[in-house]
Coordinates of C-alpha atoms in Angstrom, one line a residue:
X17 CA 26.2 10.6 10.2
X18 CA 25.3 14.0 12.1
X19 CA 24.5 17.3 10.5
X20 CA 22.8 20.5 12.2
X21 CA 19.8 21.8 10.3
X22 CA 18.5 25.1 10.3
X23 CA 16.0 25.3 13.5
X24 CA 18.5 23.5 15.7
X25 CA 17.1 20.3 13.5
X26 CA 19.5 17.4 14.3
X27 CA 19.3 14.9 11.4
X28 CA 21.3 11.3 11.5
X29 CA 21.6 10.1 8.2
X30 CA 22.4 6.2 7.2
X31 CA 22.9 3.5 5.0
X32 CA 21.3 0.7 6.9
X33 CA 18.0 1.1 9.4
X34 CA 20.1 0.0 12.8
X35 CA 22.3 3.2 11.7
X36 CA 19.1 5.4 12.4
X37 CA 16.4 3.5 14.9
X38 CA 17.9 4.9 18.4
X39 CA 18.1 1.7 19.7
X40 CA 14.0 1.2 19.7
X41 CA 11.6 -1.4 18.7
X42 CA 9.8 0.7 16.5
X43 CA 6.0 -0.2 15.1
X44 CA 5.3 -2.4 11.8
X45 CA 6.4 -2.1 9.3
X46 CA 9.5 -0.4 10.3
X47 CA 11.2 -3.9 11.7
X48 CA 14.7 -3.9 11.1
X49 CA 14.3 -7.5 9.5
X50 CA 12.3 -6.3 7.1
X51 CA 14.0 -3.4 6.0
X52 CA 17.5 -5.3 5.8
X53 CA 16.1 -7.8 3.6
X54 CA 14.5 -4.8 1.1
X55 CA 17.4 -3.3 1.3
X56 CA 18.9 -6.2 -0.7
X57 CA 16.0 -7.3 -2.7
X58 CA 14.6 -3.7 -4.1
X59 CA 17.2 -2.6 -6.5
X60 CA 16.6 1.3 -5.3
X61 CA 19.3 2.9 -3.9
X62 CA 18.1 3.6 -0.4
X63 CA 18.6 5.6 3.0
X64 CA 16.8 6.2 6.1
X65 CA 16.9 9.1 7.8
X66 CA 16.5 9.8 12.4
X67 CA 15.5 13.6 13.0
X68 CA 14.7 15.9 16.2
X69 CA 13.8 19.1 16.2
X70 CA 13.0 19.6 20.8
X71 CA 10.1 17.3 21.0
X72 CA 9.3 17.2 17.2
X73 CA 10.8 13.4 15.4
X74 CA 10.6 11.7 12.3
X75 CA 11.8 8.6 11.1
X76 CA 11.9 8.1 7.7
X77 CA 12.5 5.8 4.8
X78 CA 14.2 7.4 1.5
X79 CA 15.1 6.1 -2.3
X80 CA 15.3 7.3 -5.6
X81 CA 14.1 6.0 -9.0
X82 CA 12.7 8.1 -11.8
X83 CA 9.6 8.1 -11.8
X84 CA 6.3 9.3 -13.7
X85 CA 5.1 12.5 -11.6
X86 CA 1.4 11.8 -13.7
X87 CA 1.3 8.2 -12.6
X88 CA -1.9 8.8 -12.5
X89 CA -3.0 10.9 -15.3
X90 CA -2.7 10.8 -19.1
X91 CA 0.2 12.6 -18.5
X92 CA 4.1 11.0 -19.0
X93 CA 7.1 12.7 -17.7
X94 CA 9.7 10.7 -16.0
X95 CA 12.3 12.6 -13.5
X96 CA 14.4 11.3 -10.9
X97 CA 12.7 11.3 -7.6
X98 CA 13.7 11.0 -4.2
X99 CA 10.7 9.1 -2.9
X100 CA 9.5 9.5 1.0
X101 CA 8.0 6.0 1.4
X102 CA 7.8 2.6 2.3
X103 CA 9.9 0.2 -0.3
X104 CA 7.1 -2.2 -0.6
X105 CA 3.6 -2.3 -2.1
X106 CA 2.3 -1.3 1.1
X107 CA -0.4 1.2 2.3
X108 CA 1.6 2.4 5.0
X109 CA 4.2 5.7 4.8
X110 CA 7.5 5.7 4.7
X111 CA 7.8 7.4 7.3
X112 CA 6.7 7.6 11.3
X113 CA 6.8 10.8 12.6
X114 CA 4.9 13.1 15.7
X115 CA 4.8 16.4 13.7
X116 CA 4.7 16.0 10.1
X117 CA 6.3 19.6 9.9
X118 CA 9.4 17.8 11.2
X119 CA 9.5 16.1 7.6
X120 CA 8.4 18.6 5.4
X121 CA 11.0 20.8 6.8
X122 CA 13.2 19.1 6.1
X123 CA 12.4 17.3 2.9
X124 CA 12.7 21.2 1.5
X125 CA 15.7 21.1 1.9
X126 CA 16.9 18.0 -0.1
X127 CA 18.2 19.1 -4.2
X128 CA 15.6 18.3 -7.2
X129 CA 12.1 16.4 -6.7
X130 CA 10.7 14.7 -3.6
X131 CA 7.7 12.4 -3.2
X132 CA 5.9 12.0 -0.1
X133 CA 3.7 9.3 0.1
X134 CA 0.5 7.2 1.5
X135 CA 0.4 10.4 4.3
X136 CA -2.8 9.7 6.3
X137 CA -3.1 13.5 6.4
X138 CA -3.5 16.5 4.3
X139 CA -1.5 19.2 5.5
X140 CA -2.1 22.9 4.0
X141 CA 1.6 24.2 2.7
X142 CA 2.5 26.8 1.1
X143 CA 5.5 24.7 -0.3
X144 CA 4.8 21.9 -0.9
X145 CA 1.4 20.5 -3.4
X146 CA -0.5 17.9 -1.9
X147 CA -3.3 15.2 -3.3
X148 CA -5.1 12.3 -3.3
X149 CA -3.6 9.4 -3.8
X150 CA -4.5 5.7 -3.9
X151 CA -6.5 4.6 -0.8
X152 CA -6.4 1.8 1.5
X153 CA -9.5 -1.0 1.9
X154 CA -10.0 -1.4 5.0
X155 CA -12.2 -4.6 6.3
X156 CA -13.4 -3.7 9.6
X157 CA -14.3 -6.7 11.6
X158 CA -16.9 -8.2 14.2
X159 CA -18.0 -11.2 12.4
X160 CA -17.1 -14.7 14.6
X161 CA -16.9 -16.9 11.2
X162 CA -17.6 -17.1 8.1
X163 CA -21.0 -18.5 8.1
X164 CA -21.8 -15.4 10.2
X165 CA -20.2 -12.6 7.6
X166 CA -22.5 -14.0 4.7
X167 CA -25.2 -14.0 6.5
X168 CA -25.3 -10.3 7.3
X169 CA -24.6 -9.8 3.0
X170 CA -27.3 -8.6 0.7
X171 CA -28.3 -11.0 -1.9
X172 CA -26.0 -9.9 -4.4
X173 CA -23.6 -9.5 -3.0
X174 CA -23.2 -13.0 -1.2
X175 CA -24.3 -14.2 -4.8
X176 CA -20.9 -12.7 -6.2
X177 CA -18.8 -14.8 -3.6
X178 CA -20.9 -17.7 -4.2
X179 CA -20.2 -17.9 -8.5
X180 CA -16.1 -17.5 -7.0
X181 CA -16.5 -20.4 -4.7
X182 CA -18.3 -22.1 -7.1
X183 CA -15.7 -21.5 -10.3
X184 CA -12.8 -21.9 -8.1
X185 CA -14.1 -25.3 -6.3
X186 CA -11.3 -27.5 -8.0
X187 CA -8.6 -24.4 -6.0
X188 CA -6.5 -26.0 -3.6
X189 CA -5.1 -23.6 -1.1
X190 CA -1.6 -24.4 0.2
X191 CA -0.6 -22.4 3.3
X192 CA 3.1 -22.2 2.7
X193 CA 4.3 -24.6 0.4
X194 CA 8.3 -23.4 0.1
X195 CA 8.6 -25.8 -2.7
X196 CA 6.5 -23.4 -5.7
X197 CA 7.7 -20.1 -7.1
X198 CA 5.9 -17.7 -6.8
X199 CA 7.8 -15.4 -7.8
X200 CA 6.6 -15.8 -11.3
X201 CA 3.0 -14.8 -10.6
X202 CA 3.7 -11.8 -8.5
X203 CA 6.0 -10.1 -11.8
X204 CA 2.7 -10.9 -14.1
X205 CA 1.1 -9.0 -11.4
X206 CA 3.8 -6.7 -11.7
X207 CA 3.9 -5.8 -15.5
X208 CA 0.2 -5.1 -15.2
X209 CA -0.1 -2.7 -12.5
X210 CA -0.9 0.9 -13.9
X211 CA 0.4 2.2 -11.1
X212 CA 4.5 0.7 -10.9
X213 CA 7.3 1.9 -8.4
X214 CA 8.7 -0.6 -6.5
X215 CA 10.1 -4.2 -8.1
X216 CA 10.6 -7.0 -5.9
X217 CA 13.6 -9.6 -5.9
X218 CA 12.5 -12.7 -5.9
X219 CA 14.6 -13.4 -2.5
X220 CA 12.1 -11.1 -1.3
X221 CA 10.1 -14.2 -1.3
X222 CA 11.2 -16.9 0.1
X223 CA 12.9 -15.2 2.9
X224 CA 9.9 -12.9 3.4
X225 CA 7.9 -13.2 7.8
X226 CA 4.6 -13.4 6.2
X227 CA 2.2 -15.5 5.7
X228 CA 2.0 -17.4 2.2
X229 CA -1.3 -18.6 0.7
X230 CA -1.3 -20.1 -2.9
X231 CA -3.6 -21.1 -5.1
X232 CA -3.1 -24.2 -6.9
X233 CA -5.3 -26.1 -9.8
X234 CA -4.2 -29.3 -11.7
X235 CA -0.7 -29.4 -9.1
X236 CA 0.1 -25.4 -11.3
X237 CA 0.2 -22.3 -8.6
X238 CA -2.1 -20.0 -10.7
X239 CA -2.0 -17.0 -8.0
X240 CA -0.5 -16.3 -4.5
X241 CA -0.9 -13.5 -1.5
X242 CA 1.4 -12.8 0.9
X243 CA 0.0 -11.6 4.7
X244 CA 1.6 -10.3 7.8
X245 CA -0.6 -10.2 11.4
X246 CA 0.7 -7.1 13.4
X247 CA -1.1 -5.5 16.2
X248 CA -4.5 -7.0 15.5
X249 CA -4.4 -5.9 12.1
X250 CA -4.4 -8.9 9.1
X251 CA -1.8 -6.9 6.1
X252 CA -2.2 -8.3 2.1
X253 CA 1.1 -7.4 1.3
X254 CA 1.4 -8.9 -1.9
X255 CA -0.2 -10.9 -4.4
X256 CA 0.4 -12.7 -7.5
X257 CA -2.2 -14.5 -10.8
X258 CA -1.6 -15.9 -14.1
X259 CA -3.2 -13.7 -16.6
X260 CA -3.1 -17.6 -19.0
X261 CA -6.6 -17.4 -17.1
X262 CA -9.4 -16.1 -16.5
X263 CA -8.6 -13.9 -13.3
X264 CA -12.3 -12.6 -12.3
X265 CA -13.6 -15.3 -9.9
X266 CA -9.6 -16.3 -8.7
X267 CA -9.5 -12.9 -7.0
X268 CA -12.3 -12.6 -5.7
X269 CA -11.8 -16.7 -4.4
X270 CA -8.4 -15.1 -2.8
X271 CA -9.3 -11.9 -1.1
X272 CA -12.8 -13.8 0.4
X273 CA -10.1 -16.2 1.9
X274 CA -8.0 -13.3 3.5
X275 CA -11.4 -12.6 5.1
X276 CA -11.2 -15.8 6.1
X277 CA -7.7 -16.0 7.5
X278 CA -8.5 -13.0 9.5
X279 CA -12.1 -14.1 10.4
X280 CA -10.9 -17.2 12.0
X281 CA -7.7 -15.6 13.9
X282 CA -9.8 -12.6 15.1
X283 CA -8.3 -9.7 14.0
X284 CA -10.1 -6.5 13.8
X285 CA -9.3 -5.1 10.6
X286 CA -7.9 -6.2 7.4
X287 CA -6.2 -4.3 5.6
X288 CA -6.6 -5.5 1.9
X289 CA -4.0 -2.8 0.2
X290 CA -4.9 0.1 -2.0
X291 CA -5.7 -0.8 -6.1
X292 CA -9.0 -3.0 -7.1
X293 CA -10.7 -0.4 -4.5
X294 CA -14.7 -1.9 -6.2
X295 CA -14.2 -5.7 -5.5
X296 CA -13.0 -4.4 -1.9
X297 CA -15.5 -2.3 -1.3
X298 CA -18.5 -5.3 -3.0
X299 CA -17.4 -6.9 -0.2
X300 CA -17.9 -5.1 2.9
X301 CA -14.8 -3.2 2.6
X302 CA -14.2 0.2 3.1
X303 CA -12.1 3.0 2.1
X304 CA -9.2 5.5 4.2
X305 CA -7.7 8.6 1.8
X306 CA -4.2 8.9 1.8
X307 CA -2.2 11.7 0.5
X308 CA 1.4 12.6 -1.2
X309 CA 3.2 16.3 -0.9
X310 CA 5.4 16.9 -3.8
X311 CA 8.5 19.6 -3.9
X312 CA 10.7 21.1 -5.9
X313 CA 14.2 22.7 -5.3
X314 CA 14.0 24.1 -7.8
X315 CA 11.3 26.8 -7.1
X316 CA 10.9 28.0 -10.4
X317 CA 10.0 23.5 -11.2
X318 CA 8.0 23.7 -7.8
X319 CA 5.8 26.8 -8.8
X320 CA 4.9 24.2 -12.0
X321 CA 4.3 21.2 -9.7
X322 CA 1.8 23.3 -7.6
X323 CA -0.2 24.7 -10.5
X324 CA -0.5 21.5 -12.0
X325 CA -1.3 19.1 -9.2
X326 CA -4.4 18.0 -10.1
X327 CA -2.2 16.1 -13.0
X328 CA 0.0 14.2 -10.2
X329 CA -3.7 13.6 -8.5
X330 CA -5.8 9.6 -8.3
X331 CA -9.4 11.0 -9.2
X332 CA -11.9 8.3 -8.0
X333 CA -15.6 7.9 -8.0
X334 CA -17.2 5.2 -6.9
X335 CA -20.9 4.0 -5.7
X336 CA -21.7 4.2 -2.8
X337 CA -22.2 0.3 -2.3
X338 CA -25.1 -1.4 0.6
X339 CA -23.4 -4.2 1.0
X340 CA -24.4 -5.7 4.4
X341 CA -28.0 -6.0 5.6
X342 CA -28.3 -3.2 7.8
X343 CA -27.1 -0.8 6.0
X344 CA -29.5 2.2 5.5
X345 CA -30.9 2.5 1.7
X346 CA -28.6 5.8 0.5
X347 CA -29.0 6.2 -3.4
X348 CA -26.1 8.7 -3.8
X349 CA -23.0 8.4 -5.1
X350 CA -19.6 9.5 -2.8
X351 CA -17.2 11.2 -4.7
X352 CA -14.1 11.6 -2.4
X353 CA -11.4 12.7 -5.1
X354 CA -10.0 16.2 -6.0

């Protein structure tokens, strides 16, 4: 349906992505078939919106859930929230825009609590609380083979990978493995996560257009990863493991296998996703910041949210790992939290 907002903003809202996509092919992950699948296999109520004001536009996904606003802190305040975010555990924003102010202006008029996730830029705002959320881990690929990659590592990091490879020498990796039920492995990882958002249903894993690598030992699945290659980037979408067994070496092996898959295919970048930052940094990834925007339509509550934005933010501090041989010796420690 269409409606007009202040400042001559044109708003088109729809229950399906096709209703707002303007007949265009938008970049991944704003793929109509993927979003249609997520509409079925993510139980949160979703809607889609296209905004236009002059030459400025925004395309966004919004879903509703009860969320602990202090997910990254020690407090627990679980309230209904309208999340502008991608309804799958990707590090992408849940919107596309050439002017984020258009999106913020629209969302301010939505009643209740709103949370915009995984923004790549931080914009000063008189109305929104802005802070850092989980960064994503990016591996910039400059290698032609795994031998070249391993040869570029400092000895300690190369030794840790070899330890994982040795510990997992009895594993087999199967691509596809459609006969294997990986959903219990996904649920294991979901339940173990400290940062729960959406929960996907089994049909997603059987129907999603992605590369599935399953890690088996003694013919039993111990882990899996879902990967998607798009525009020169390999995206680590989701994973799962069997936590009845020791998983530290297996997780290293899974990440190594993702790097191997991407390097063999000659991708430019590998998006290793959010969480487990230290392990990914030790493999040569770098952090790319992500931000959240929070707002409540009640001015009193909104003021409290702004005063307590540090309680909403994700604070992190990691050593500056010197993974590659050519990196300079630096003893500083980087701090990129708020």
